[in-house]
Short mmCIF file of C-alpha atoms in Angstrom, two decimals:
data_model
loop_
_atom_site.label_atom_id
_atom_site.label_comp_id
_atom_site.label_asym_id
_atom_site.label_seq_id
_atom_site.Cartn_x
_atom_site.Cartn_y
_atom_site.Cartn_z
CA MET G 1 -0.01 -0.02 0.02
CA GLN G 2 1.45 3.34 -1.09
CA LEU G 3 1.53 6.07 1.58
CA ARG G 4 -0.12 9.37 0.78
CA THR G 5 2.31 12.25 0.12
CA PRO G 6 1.81 14.91 2.85
CA SER G 7 0.53 18.34 1.68
CA TYR G 8 0.52 21.89 2.89
CA VAL G 9 -2.88 21.29 4.40
CA ASP G 10 -1.29 18.58 6.56
CA VAL G 11 1.22 21.12 7.77
CA LEU G 12 -1.52 23.48 8.89
CA ARG G 13 -3.60 20.63 10.41
CA THR G 14 -0.70 19.73 12.75
CA PRO G 15 -1.81 20.46 16.29
CA HIS G 16 -1.09 24.07 17.30
CA ALA G 17 0.51 24.81 13.92
CA THR G 18 -2.06 27.34 12.65
CA ARG G 19 -2.08 29.25 15.90
CA THR G 20 1.70 29.41 16.26
CA PHE G 21 2.41 30.13 12.55
CA GLY G 22 -0.32 32.74 12.40
CA ALA G 23 0.99 34.57 15.47
CA ALA G 24 4.55 34.54 14.05
CA LEU G 25 3.31 35.96 10.73
CA VAL G 26 1.42 38.78 12.52
CA GLY G 27 4.62 39.73 14.30
CA ARG G 28 6.81 39.35 11.24
CA LEU G 29 4.54 41.70 9.22
CA CYS G 30 6.06 44.61 11.08
CA TYR G 31 9.37 44.07 9.20
CA GLY G 32 7.57 44.65 5.91
CA ILE G 33 5.93 47.81 7.17
CA THR G 34 8.65 49.49 9.22
CA PRO G 35 11.33 50.51 6.62
CA LEU G 36 8.98 52.41 4.29
CA SER G 37 6.94 53.86 7.24
CA LEU G 38 10.17 55.19 8.77
CA MET G 39 11.20 56.75 5.45
CA LEU G 40 7.76 58.26 4.85
CA ALA G 41 7.45 59.53 8.44
CA LEU G 42 10.82 61.30 8.36
CA THR G 43 10.54 62.86 4.86
CA GLY G 44 6.83 63.66 5.42
CA SER G 45 7.72 65.70 8.55
CA GLY G 46 10.26 67.81 6.68
CA ARG G 47 13.49 65.94 7.52
CA SER G 48 16.00 65.54 4.76
CA TYR G 49 16.66 62.36 2.78
CA ALA G 50 20.07 62.28 4.41
CA VAL G 51 18.43 62.05 7.88
CA ALA G 52 15.95 59.46 6.68
CA GLY G 53 18.76 57.40 5.06
CA GLY G 54 20.86 57.60 8.19
CA ALA G 55 18.02 56.43 10.35
CA GLU G 56 17.27 53.55 7.99
CA ALA G 57 20.92 52.58 7.75
CA LEU G 58 21.38 52.56 11.57
CA PHE G 59 18.13 50.58 12.09
CA ALA G 60 19.22 47.98 9.48
CA ALA G 61 22.71 47.77 10.94
CA GLY G 62 21.45 47.08 14.43
CA ALA G 63 18.89 44.53 13.18
CA THR G 64 21.51 42.66 11.09
CA LEU G 65 24.81 42.88 12.94
CA LEU G 66 23.42 42.02 16.40
CA ALA G 67 21.01 39.35 15.15
CA PRO G 68 23.31 36.38 16.17
CA LEU G 69 23.66 37.78 19.71
CA ARG G 70 19.87 38.08 20.14
CA ALA G 71 19.42 34.58 18.81
CA ARG G 72 21.93 33.24 21.31
CA LEU G 73 20.00 34.87 24.15
CA ILE G 74 16.87 33.12 22.94
CA ASP G 75 18.58 29.76 22.56
CA ARG G 76 20.02 30.07 26.05
CA HIS G 77 17.16 31.60 28.02
CA GLY G 78 14.08 30.53 26.03
CA LEU G 79 11.28 32.37 24.25
CA ARG G 80 9.41 33.66 27.24
CA ARG G 81 12.39 34.95 29.09
CA ALA G 82 14.24 36.43 26.10
CA LEU G 83 12.05 36.76 23.00
CA LEU G 84 9.02 38.39 24.67
CA PRO G 85 10.93 41.14 26.57
CA MET G 86 12.96 41.74 23.43
CA ALA G 87 9.81 42.18 21.30
CA LEU G 88 8.12 44.45 23.87
CA VAL G 89 11.22 46.73 24.07
CA PHE G 90 11.35 46.74 20.30
CA ALA G 91 7.64 47.71 20.11
CA LEU G 92 8.15 50.47 22.67
CA LEU G 93 11.10 51.89 20.68
CA LEU G 94 9.08 51.78 17.42
CA ALA G 95 6.33 53.72 19.16
CA MET G 96 8.87 56.25 20.47
CA LEU G 97 10.36 56.46 16.94
CA GLY G 98 6.84 57.19 15.54
CA ALA G 99 6.40 59.96 18.17
CA THR G 100 9.81 61.52 17.54
CA THR G 101 9.28 61.64 13.79
CA TRP G 102 5.89 63.30 14.26
CA TRP G 103 7.19 65.89 16.78
CA HIS G 104 9.08 68.61 14.95
CA GLY G 105 11.00 69.74 17.99
CA VAL G 106 13.02 66.55 18.37
CA SER G 107 16.64 66.62 17.43
CA VAL G 108 18.06 64.58 14.55
CA ALA G 109 20.54 62.83 16.83
CA LEU G 110 17.72 61.54 19.07
CA ILE G 111 15.71 60.20 16.10
CA ILE G 112 18.74 58.35 14.62
CA GLY G 113 19.65 57.11 18.13
CA VAL G 114 16.18 55.67 18.70
CA ALA G 115 16.21 54.11 15.22
CA GLY G 116 19.49 52.36 15.97
CA ALA G 117 18.33 51.20 19.38
CA ALA G 118 15.12 49.81 17.86
CA GLY G 119 17.09 47.84 15.25
CA SER G 120 19.32 46.42 17.95
CA CYS G 121 16.32 44.95 19.76
CA ALA G 122 14.52 43.53 16.67
CA PRO G 123 13.32 40.06 17.67
CA PRO G 124 14.30 37.15 15.27
CA LEU G 125 10.77 35.96 14.77
CA GLY G 126 11.53 34.17 11.45
CA PRO G 127 14.36 31.99 12.80
CA THR G 128 12.29 31.34 16.02
CA MET G 129 9.36 30.06 13.98
CA ARG G 130 11.59 27.83 11.94
CA ALA G 131 13.04 26.34 15.13
CA LEU G 132 9.48 25.75 16.44
CA TRP G 133 8.56 23.80 13.27
CA ASN G 134 10.88 21.07 14.70
CA GLU G 135 8.75 20.91 17.82
CA LEU G 136 5.48 20.92 15.83
CA ILE G 137 6.67 18.28 13.29
CA PRO G 138 9.46 16.30 14.97
CA GLU G 139 9.28 12.99 13.08
CA SER G 140 8.30 13.76 9.46
CA PRO G 141 11.15 15.09 7.23
CA ASP G 142 8.84 15.48 4.21
CA LEU G 143 6.24 17.39 6.20
CA LEU G 144 8.95 19.51 7.78
CA ARG G 145 10.32 20.46 4.34
CA ARG G 146 6.83 21.53 3.30
CA ALA G 147 6.53 23.61 6.47
CA PHE G 148 9.79 25.40 5.69
CA SER G 149 8.70 26.09 2.11
CA LEU G 150 5.33 27.43 3.29
CA ASP G 151 7.13 29.53 5.82
CA THR G 152 9.50 31.04 3.22
CA VAL G 153 6.76 31.79 0.70
CA ALA G 154 4.58 33.37 3.44
CA GLU G 155 7.45 35.58 4.56
CA GLU G 156 7.96 36.78 0.99
CA VAL G 157 4.29 37.70 0.75
CA LEU G 158 4.62 39.70 3.98
CA PHE G 159 7.52 41.67 2.58
CA LEU G 160 5.39 42.42 -0.56
CA ALA G 161 2.29 43.34 1.39
CA GLY G 162 4.09 45.35 4.09
CA PRO G 163 5.11 48.34 1.86
CA LEU G 164 1.63 48.45 0.34
CA LEU G 165 0.09 48.55 3.83
CA ALA G 166 2.58 51.23 4.93
CA GLY G 167 1.60 53.39 1.90
CA LEU G 168 -2.10 52.87 2.63
CA VAL G 169 -1.67 53.91 6.27
CA ALA G 170 0.31 56.99 5.27
CA THR G 171 -2.44 57.94 2.83
CA VAL G 172 -5.41 57.58 5.19
CA ALA G 173 -3.66 58.74 8.39
CA VAL G 174 -0.19 60.17 9.05
CA PRO G 175 3.07 58.42 7.97
CA SER G 176 4.18 57.86 11.58
CA ALA G 177 1.00 55.79 12.12
CA GLY G 178 2.78 52.98 10.21
CA LEU G 179 5.37 52.76 12.96
CA LEU G 180 2.68 52.58 15.59
CA LEU G 181 1.04 49.78 13.61
CA SER G 182 4.32 47.88 13.45
CA ALA G 183 4.73 48.22 17.17
CA THR G 184 1.26 46.88 17.74
CA LEU G 185 1.80 43.92 15.38
CA VAL G 186 5.11 42.77 16.83
CA ALA G 187 3.88 43.08 20.42
CA CYS G 188 0.60 41.20 19.80
CA GLY G 189 2.13 38.59 17.50
CA THR G 190 5.01 37.76 19.81
CA THR G 191 2.73 37.60 22.85
CA ALA G 192 0.46 35.20 21.02
CA LEU G 193 3.49 33.20 19.88
CA VAL G 194 5.01 32.66 23.28
CA THR G 195 1.70 31.63 24.83
CA SER G 196 1.22 28.84 22.25
CA PRO G 197 1.26 25.35 23.79
CA VAL G 198 4.15 24.29 21.57
CA VAL G 199 6.33 26.89 23.23
CA ARG G 200 5.68 25.34 26.56
CA SER G 201 6.76 21.98 25.10
CA ALA G 202 9.84 23.58 23.51
CA THR G 203 10.78 25.25 26.83
CA HIS G 204 10.51 21.88 28.67
CA ASN G 205 12.56 20.10 26.09
CA ALA G 206 15.25 22.78 26.16
CA LYS G 207 15.55 22.44 29.98
CA GLU G 208 16.07 18.71 29.51
CA ARG G 209 18.79 19.26 26.89
CA GLY G 210 20.60 21.71 29.06
CA GLU G 211 22.78 24.66 27.95
CA ALA G 212 22.73 26.09 24.44
CA GLY G 213 24.74 24.01 22.05
CA ARG G 214 27.06 25.16 19.27
CA VAL G 215 25.99 25.60 15.67
CA GLY G 216 28.67 23.43 14.01
CA ARG G 217 30.77 23.70 10.86
CA ALA G 218 28.07 22.29 8.56
CA ILE G 219 26.22 25.65 8.73
CA VAL G 220 28.92 27.15 6.55
CA GLN G 221 27.35 25.72 3.40
CA PRO G 222 23.83 27.10 3.86
CA VAL G 223 25.28 30.45 4.91
CA LEU G 224 27.33 30.61 1.62
CA ALA G 225 24.24 29.69 -0.32
CA ALA G 226 22.16 32.27 1.46
CA LEU G 227 24.78 34.93 0.79
CA GLY G 228 24.76 34.05 -2.88
CA ILE G 229 20.94 34.35 -3.11
CA GLY G 230 21.09 37.59 -1.18
CA LEU G 231 23.63 38.95 -3.72
CA CYS G 232 21.21 38.05 -6.53
CA LEU G 233 18.33 39.78 -4.84
CA GLY G 234 20.38 42.88 -4.09
CA THR G 235 21.58 43.30 -7.67
CA VAL G 236 18.61 42.29 -9.75
CA SER G 237 16.28 45.06 -8.50
CA LEU G 238 18.63 47.85 -9.46
CA LEU G 239 19.54 46.13 -12.75
CA MET G 240 15.89 45.91 -13.74
CA VAL G 241 15.43 49.63 -13.00
CA ALA G 242 18.44 50.48 -15.10
CA PHE G 243 17.20 48.24 -17.98
CA ALA G 244 13.74 49.82 -17.91
CA ARG G 245 15.18 53.33 -17.95
CA PHE G 246 17.53 52.40 -20.79
CA HIS G 247 14.47 51.42 -22.81
CA HIS G 248 12.62 54.55 -21.68
CA GLN G 249 9.92 52.59 -19.89
CA GLY G 250 10.76 53.23 -16.26
CA ALA G 251 7.27 52.46 -14.92
CA ALA G 252 7.39 49.00 -16.49
CA VAL G 253 9.92 47.83 -13.94
CA ALA G 254 6.98 47.13 -11.59
CA TRP G 255 5.95 44.27 -13.94
CA CYS G 256 9.41 42.80 -13.90
CA SER G 257 9.59 42.98 -10.10
CA ALA G 258 6.15 41.32 -9.90
CA ALA G 259 7.28 38.58 -12.23
CA LEU G 260 10.36 37.92 -10.07
CA SER G 261 8.19 37.67 -6.89
CA ALA G 262 5.62 35.49 -8.64
CA GLY G 263 8.31 33.13 -9.89
CA SER G 264 9.83 32.90 -6.42
CA ALA G 265 6.42 32.13 -4.79
CA LEU G 266 5.48 29.57 -7.41
CA GLY G 267 8.86 27.94 -7.19
CA GLY G 268 8.70 27.81 -3.43
CA LEU G 269 5.31 26.15 -3.39
CA ALA G 270 6.35 23.65 -6.04
CA TYR G 271 9.59 22.87 -4.24
CA GLY G 272 7.81 21.96 -1.05
CA ALA G 273 5.19 19.89 -2.86
CA VAL G 274 7.64 17.56 -4.65
CA ASN G 275 9.58 14.74 -3.01
CA TRP G 276 13.19 15.17 -4.26
CA LYS G 277 15.71 12.43 -4.54
CA LEU G 278 18.62 14.76 -3.82
CA SER G 279 19.12 15.85 -0.22
CA SER G 280 18.60 19.59 0.59
CA ARG G 281 22.34 19.98 1.06
CA LYS G 282 23.04 18.65 -2.40
CA GLN G 283 20.34 20.89 -3.89
CA LEU G 284 21.81 24.06 -2.52
CA PRO G 285 24.54 24.64 -5.17
CA ILE G 286 21.95 24.16 -7.92
CA LEU G 287 19.49 26.47 -6.33
CA VAL G 288 22.10 29.17 -5.93
CA ALA G 289 23.42 28.80 -9.50
CA GLY G 290 19.92 28.97 -10.96
CA PRO G 291 19.10 32.68 -10.23
CA ALA G 292 22.71 33.66 -10.96
CA ILE G 293 22.52 32.17 -14.44
CA GLY G 294 19.08 33.74 -14.89
CA ILE G 295 20.48 37.25 -14.08
CA GLY G 296 23.40 36.74 -16.47
CA LEU G 297 21.09 35.72 -19.32
CA ALA G 298 18.62 38.51 -18.49
CA GLY G 299 21.17 41.03 -19.60
CA LEU G 300 20.74 39.75 -23.18
CA SER G 301 17.03 40.48 -23.19
CA PRO G 302 16.01 42.57 -26.26
CA ASN G 303 13.02 44.29 -24.49
CA LEU G 304 11.10 44.45 -21.24
CA VAL G 305 8.72 41.65 -22.12
CA VAL G 306 11.60 39.23 -22.44
CA LEU G 307 13.17 40.67 -19.30
CA ALA G 308 9.97 40.04 -17.37
CA LEU G 309 9.92 36.43 -18.54
CA MET G 310 13.57 36.01 -17.57
CA ALA G 311 12.75 37.57 -14.09
CA LEU G 312 9.95 35.01 -13.71
CA CYS G 313 12.37 32.16 -14.47
CA THR G 314 15.06 33.67 -12.25
CA GLY G 315 12.67 33.84 -9.32
CA VAL G 316 11.77 30.15 -9.52
CA CYS G 317 14.92 29.13 -7.60
CA ILE G 318 15.03 31.95 -5.05
CA SER G 319 12.39 30.75 -2.58
CA PRO G 320 13.43 27.14 -2.86
CA GLY G 321 17.09 28.12 -2.29
CA LEU G 322 16.12 29.99 0.85
CA SER G 323 13.96 27.16 2.11
CA ALA G 324 16.73 24.64 1.54
CA ALA G 325 19.28 26.87 3.21
CA TYR G 326 17.10 27.34 6.30
CA LEU G 327 16.33 23.64 6.39
CA VAL G 328 19.96 22.52 6.11
CA ALA G 329 21.06 25.02 8.77
CA ASN G 330 18.25 23.85 11.07
CA GLN G 331 19.27 20.16 10.58
CA SER G 332 22.97 20.95 11.04
CA ALA G 333 22.70 22.65 14.44
CA ALA G 334 22.19 21.11 17.84
CA PRO G 335 18.56 21.43 19.06
CA GLN G 336 19.59 24.17 21.51
CA ALA G 337 21.17 26.22 18.71
CA ARG G 338 18.52 26.20 16.00
CA VAL G 339 17.42 29.87 16.44
CA ARG G 340 21.10 30.91 15.99
CA ALA G 341 21.52 28.69 12.93
CA GLY G 342 18.51 30.17 11.21
CA THR G 343 19.60 33.67 12.22
CA TRP G 344 23.04 33.20 10.57
CA VAL G 345 21.29 32.26 7.33
CA ASN G 346 18.98 35.24 7.65
CA THR G 347 21.95 37.52 8.31
CA ALA G 348 23.78 36.18 5.21
CA VAL G 349 20.72 36.90 3.00
CA ASN G 350 20.55 40.48 4.34
CA ALA G 351 24.27 41.01 4.06
CA GLY G 352 24.26 39.76 0.47
CA ASN G 353 21.24 41.92 -0.38
CA THR G 354 22.87 45.04 0.98
CA THR G 355 26.28 44.29 -0.55
CA GLY G 356 24.77 43.54 -3.96
CA ALA G 357 22.71 46.68 -4.00
CA ALA G 358 25.66 48.79 -2.88
CA THR G 359 28.14 47.49 -5.41
CA ILE G 360 26.14 46.96 -8.57
CA GLY G 361 25.40 50.69 -8.84
CA PHE G 362 29.15 51.28 -9.58
CA ALA G 363 29.05 48.75 -12.31
CA ILE G 364 25.91 50.22 -13.90
CA SER G 365 27.44 53.66 -13.89
CA ASN G 366 30.73 52.66 -15.56
CA LEU G 367 30.04 49.56 -17.68
CA PRO G 368 27.62 48.48 -20.43
CA LEU G 369 24.38 47.19 -19.02
CA HIS G 370 24.75 43.63 -20.28
CA THR G 371 28.23 43.51 -18.73
CA SER G 372 26.74 44.62 -15.41
CA PHE G 373 24.22 41.76 -15.53
CA ALA G 374 27.01 39.29 -16.15
CA LEU G 375 29.11 40.83 -13.38
CA ALA G 376 26.22 40.51 -10.94
CA ALA G 377 25.94 36.83 -11.73
CA ALA G 378 29.64 36.03 -11.10
CA PRO G 379 29.86 36.22 -7.27
CA ALA G 380 26.74 34.04 -6.78
CA LEU G 381 28.20 31.47 -9.21
CA VAL G 382 31.41 31.41 -7.24
CA LEU G 383 29.43 30.83 -4.02
CA ALA G 384 27.45 28.13 -5.77
CA GLY G 385 30.73 26.45 -6.71
CA ALA G 386 31.96 26.74 -3.06
CA ALA G 387 28.75 25.16 -1.80
CA PHE G 388 29.20 22.31 -4.29
CA LEU G 389 32.83 21.73 -3.16
CA PHE G 390 31.69 21.81 0.41
CA VAL G 391 29.27 18.95 -0.27
CA ARG G 392 31.63 16.96 -2.36
CA GLY G 393 34.72 17.17 -0.15
CA LYS G 394 33.44 17.46 3.40
CA GLU G 395 29.80 16.42 3.74
CA LYS G 396 30.47 13.07 5.32
CA THR G 397 32.95 14.30 7.88
CA ILE G 398 30.87 17.27 8.88
CA VAL G 399 27.60 15.47 9.10
CA GLN G 400 29.22 12.96 11.44
CA GLU G 401 30.65 15.81 13.49
CA ASP G 402 27.30 17.58 13.75
CA SER G 403 25.53 14.37 14.70
CA SER G 404 27.82 14.13 17.67
CA VAL G 405 27.08 17.83 18.49
CA ALA G 406 23.35 17.18 18.39
CA ARG G 407 23.71 14.25 20.78
CA ALA G 408 25.83 16.28 23.12
#
């Protein structure tokens, strides 16, 4: 008798999954709303773009650079003792930030300082939810892979919906209201998350396992893969803008961006629905090389219609690549270090995104556009090669090492 293949519905039917996942998504929506709300609030109140950019940069730096430290606190002290206070402080600082941007008498130094402090307290809700999937689905690898795919696609949807919601709030109210909405979402979502029954179970299991474990060397491969995908994401947006302007159709770039997002969402859902023969670790080099090759070929597009089709094809590997990277990192770490493992992957994506966006502008300004596309693909291809060599040369040794770490 052939066993039925588990589906996404089975993921959501898992006891406590809908409540826990829904609460995490509510909290994570704030990360889609906050950046644009902060920019609109500062520029709408008469501050310069330099001030807005400085506040954004300091917020992002605090959120990214200190993420591993915050994740370690959660792994060591648990969600209720570390994540909830962190989220409540973050919500309070977001509310203060909204008030300071609205109040014209506040100094620029105070605004930027509060923005940096808020970013430094940003709770890692995504990595936390991915660690909790192990508690919700402990004994079904296929179902766990589907859960990670669903999680990644849902997160992408939040980052698409967030700016739209921020713009809507700024239109019907005042721009700073978006920051107050973000504060409310993260406080309510995190509170609902930590009161979920699965969190009580995870806390009990963590006490039995003892102190926080180490992440292990095997996380290097998913981090490299995530860095490569982040570089692709950081470069492709600016490249599509430059391509559209070169063809005197600047507004059409929205269709190309939509095609990239649609391809990523469809690819992510398809990736989770199929039972693959290759392990997630062996899939990673392919999933990193896919978008890199797509970006390189997109530079040869004769018009924006072809570019949009290439963007659709390029996006197909992005969400699966992120899902696989998070899953491999999760499986590589000791149970007490899974939040940190997911956070390192998340940090690599953000670092790649920022680096790609910062560097590709110089190429676009000084090189032919098709050369810039090819140049954007090169680093990700190198990282895909490194991920492949990592699997080929060291997988057996590292997996054995991390198995001993997980048992420790």
